[in-house]
Coordinates of C-alpha atoms and ligand atoms in Angstrom, one line a residue:
M103 CA 135.0 119.9 80.2
A104 CA 138.0 121.2 82.3
G105 CA 135.8 121.5 85.5
I106 CA 134.8 125.1 84.8
A107 CA 131.1 126.0 85.7
S108 CA 129.3 129.1 84.7
R109 CA 125.8 130.4 85.5
V110 CA 123.3 132.4 83.6
T111 CA 120.0 133.9 84.7
V112 CA 117.0 132.8 82.5
C113 CA 114.0 134.9 82.4
I114 CA 110.8 133.4 81.0
Q115 CA 107.7 135.4 80.4
V116 CA 104.6 133.6 80.5
V117 CA 102.1 134.8 78.0
D118 CA 98.6 134.9 79.0
E119 CA 96.3 132.7 77.0
N120 CA 92.6 133.8 76.8
D121 CA 91.6 130.5 78.7
N122 CA 88.9 131.9 81.2
P123 CA 85.5 133.1 80.0
P124 CA 83.7 135.9 82.0
V125 CA 81.6 134.8 84.9
F126 CA 78.8 136.9 86.4
Q127 CA 79.0 137.4 89.9
E128 CA 75.2 137.0 90.3
L129 CA 72.8 135.7 87.7
T130 CA 69.8 138.1 88.6
Y131 CA 69.7 141.7 89.1
T132 CA 66.6 144.0 90.2
G133 CA 66.4 147.8 89.8
T134 CA 64.0 150.6 89.8
I135 CA 63.9 154.0 87.7
S136 CA 61.3 156.6 87.8
E137 CA 59.5 157.2 84.5
A138 CA 60.4 161.1 84.9
A139 CA 64.3 160.3 85.0
P140 CA 66.0 162.2 82.3
I141 CA 68.0 160.3 79.6
N142 CA 71.4 159.1 80.9
S143 CA 70.2 158.4 84.6
V144 CA 71.4 155.2 86.2
V145 CA 69.2 152.6 87.5
I146 CA 68.9 152.0 91.1
S147 CA 69.1 148.8 92.9
E148 CA 67.0 147.7 95.8
D149 CA 69.7 148.9 98.4
G150 CA 69.4 152.4 96.9
K151 CA 72.7 152.3 95.4
P152 CA 73.4 152.3 91.5
L153 CA 72.5 149.0 89.9
V154 CA 75.7 147.3 88.7
I155 CA 76.2 144.2 86.9
E156 CA 79.4 142.4 88.0
A157 CA 81.6 139.8 86.4
T158 CA 85.0 138.6 86.6
D159 CA 87.4 137.1 84.4
A160 CA 90.6 135.3 85.6
D161 CA 92.7 136.4 82.9
K162 CA 94.9 139.6 82.4
N163 CA 94.6 142.8 80.3
H164 CA 92.6 142.3 77.2
N165 CA 91.9 138.7 77.9
A166 CA 89.8 140.1 80.9
L167 CA 88.5 143.4 79.5
L168 CA 84.8 142.8 79.5
V169 CA 82.0 144.0 77.3
F170 CA 78.4 143.9 78.3
Q171 CA 75.5 143.6 75.7
I172 CA 72.0 143.7 76.2
V173 CA 70.1 140.7 74.2
E174 CA 66.5 141.8 73.6
D175 CA 66.0 144.4 71.1
T176 CA 63.5 146.4 73.0
A177 CA 65.4 146.8 76.2
K178 CA 68.5 147.9 73.9
L179 CA 66.4 150.9 72.9
F180 CA 66.1 152.1 76.7
F181 CA 69.0 150.9 78.4
T182 CA 72.9 150.5 78.2
V183 CA 75.2 148.6 80.4
D184 CA 78.4 150.5 80.9
S185 CA 81.3 148.2 80.1
G186 CA 83.7 149.9 82.4
T187 CA 81.5 150.1 85.5
G188 CA 78.9 147.6 84.7
S189 CA 76.2 150.4 85.8
V190 CA 72.8 150.3 83.9
R191 CA 71.9 153.7 82.3
T192 CA 68.9 154.8 80.4
I193 CA 69.2 156.0 76.6
A194 CA 65.7 157.1 76.2
K195 CA 62.8 158.6 77.8
L196 CA 60.6 156.0 79.8
D197 CA 57.1 155.9 79.9
Y198 CA 55.3 153.9 82.7
E199 CA 51.9 154.0 80.7
K200 CA 53.8 152.0 77.7
F201 CA 56.4 149.8 79.6
S202 CA 55.9 149.4 83.3
A203 CA 58.8 147.1 83.7
F204 CA 61.7 145.6 81.6
Y205 CA 62.9 142.0 82.1
F206 CA 65.9 141.3 79.7
S207 CA 69.1 139.4 79.5
V208 CA 72.7 140.6 79.4
N209 CA 75.7 138.9 78.0
V210 CA 79.2 139.5 78.7
R211 CA 82.3 138.8 76.8
D212 CA 86.0 139.5 77.1
S213 CA 88.3 141.1 74.5
G214 CA 90.8 138.2 74.0
R215 CA 91.3 136.4 70.9
P216 CA 89.0 134.3 70.6
Q217 CA 86.7 136.2 72.4
L218 CA 84.9 134.2 75.3
T219 CA 81.4 134.7 76.5
A220 CA 79.9 133.9 79.9
E221 CA 78.3 130.4 79.9
K222 CA 74.9 131.8 80.9
P223 CA 73.6 135.5 80.4
A224 CA 72.5 137.3 83.5
K225 CA 68.7 138.4 83.9
V226 CA 67.8 141.9 84.8
L227 CA 64.5 142.9 86.0
I228 CA 63.9 146.8 85.9
R229 CA 60.6 148.3 87.2
V230 CA 59.6 151.7 86.0
V231 CA 58.0 153.9 89.0
N232 CA 54.8 155.5 88.0
I233 CA 54.6 159.2 88.0
N234 CA 51.4 161.2 87.9
D235 CA 52.3 162.9 84.6
S236 CA 49.0 162.5 82.7
P237 CA 46.4 165.0 83.6
P238 CA 42.5 164.1 82.9
Q239 CA 41.4 165.0 79.6
F240 CA 37.8 165.1 78.1
S241 CA 37.1 162.6 75.5
Q242 CA 35.4 165.0 73.3
E243 CA 35.8 168.8 72.8
A244 CA 32.0 169.6 72.9
Y245 CA 29.1 168.0 74.6
D246 CA 25.6 168.6 73.2
T247 CA 22.6 168.5 75.9
Ligands
CA299 CA1 94.8 132.8 81.1
CA300 CA1 89.1 135.7 79.5
CA301 CA1 52.4 158.1 84.8

């Protein structure tokens, strides 16, 4: 009122809203694994490197913390997708003679509130490599001639 001015610094913190769903980098992934691979082996992609499922989320912190989930029950028994790295690992012994390939969907969600899920799941094809692990067997123990 008397022509005196004063200044203050105002600091405004913008709080991140979970307004971006995760997005898969690619919608199809292909990998191979030997039926002799021990449990906890990584599936290998076509270029010889570990198969990694990649997704991005434009938010920050928890709102961008991604969790991958395999949709199909059968595939869930054999594989898991690491949430930190996106790599696909085995959690059970494989047998080419039972399942020579797996074709399944993977969903990704973030850890924000509410949780957001990718619009479309990614499709994963894993071919099991056959190993000569079954010796020939006689169908009967004794043969009468
Ligand atoms: Ca945001
Ligand atoms: Ca998000
Ligand atoms: Ca075999």
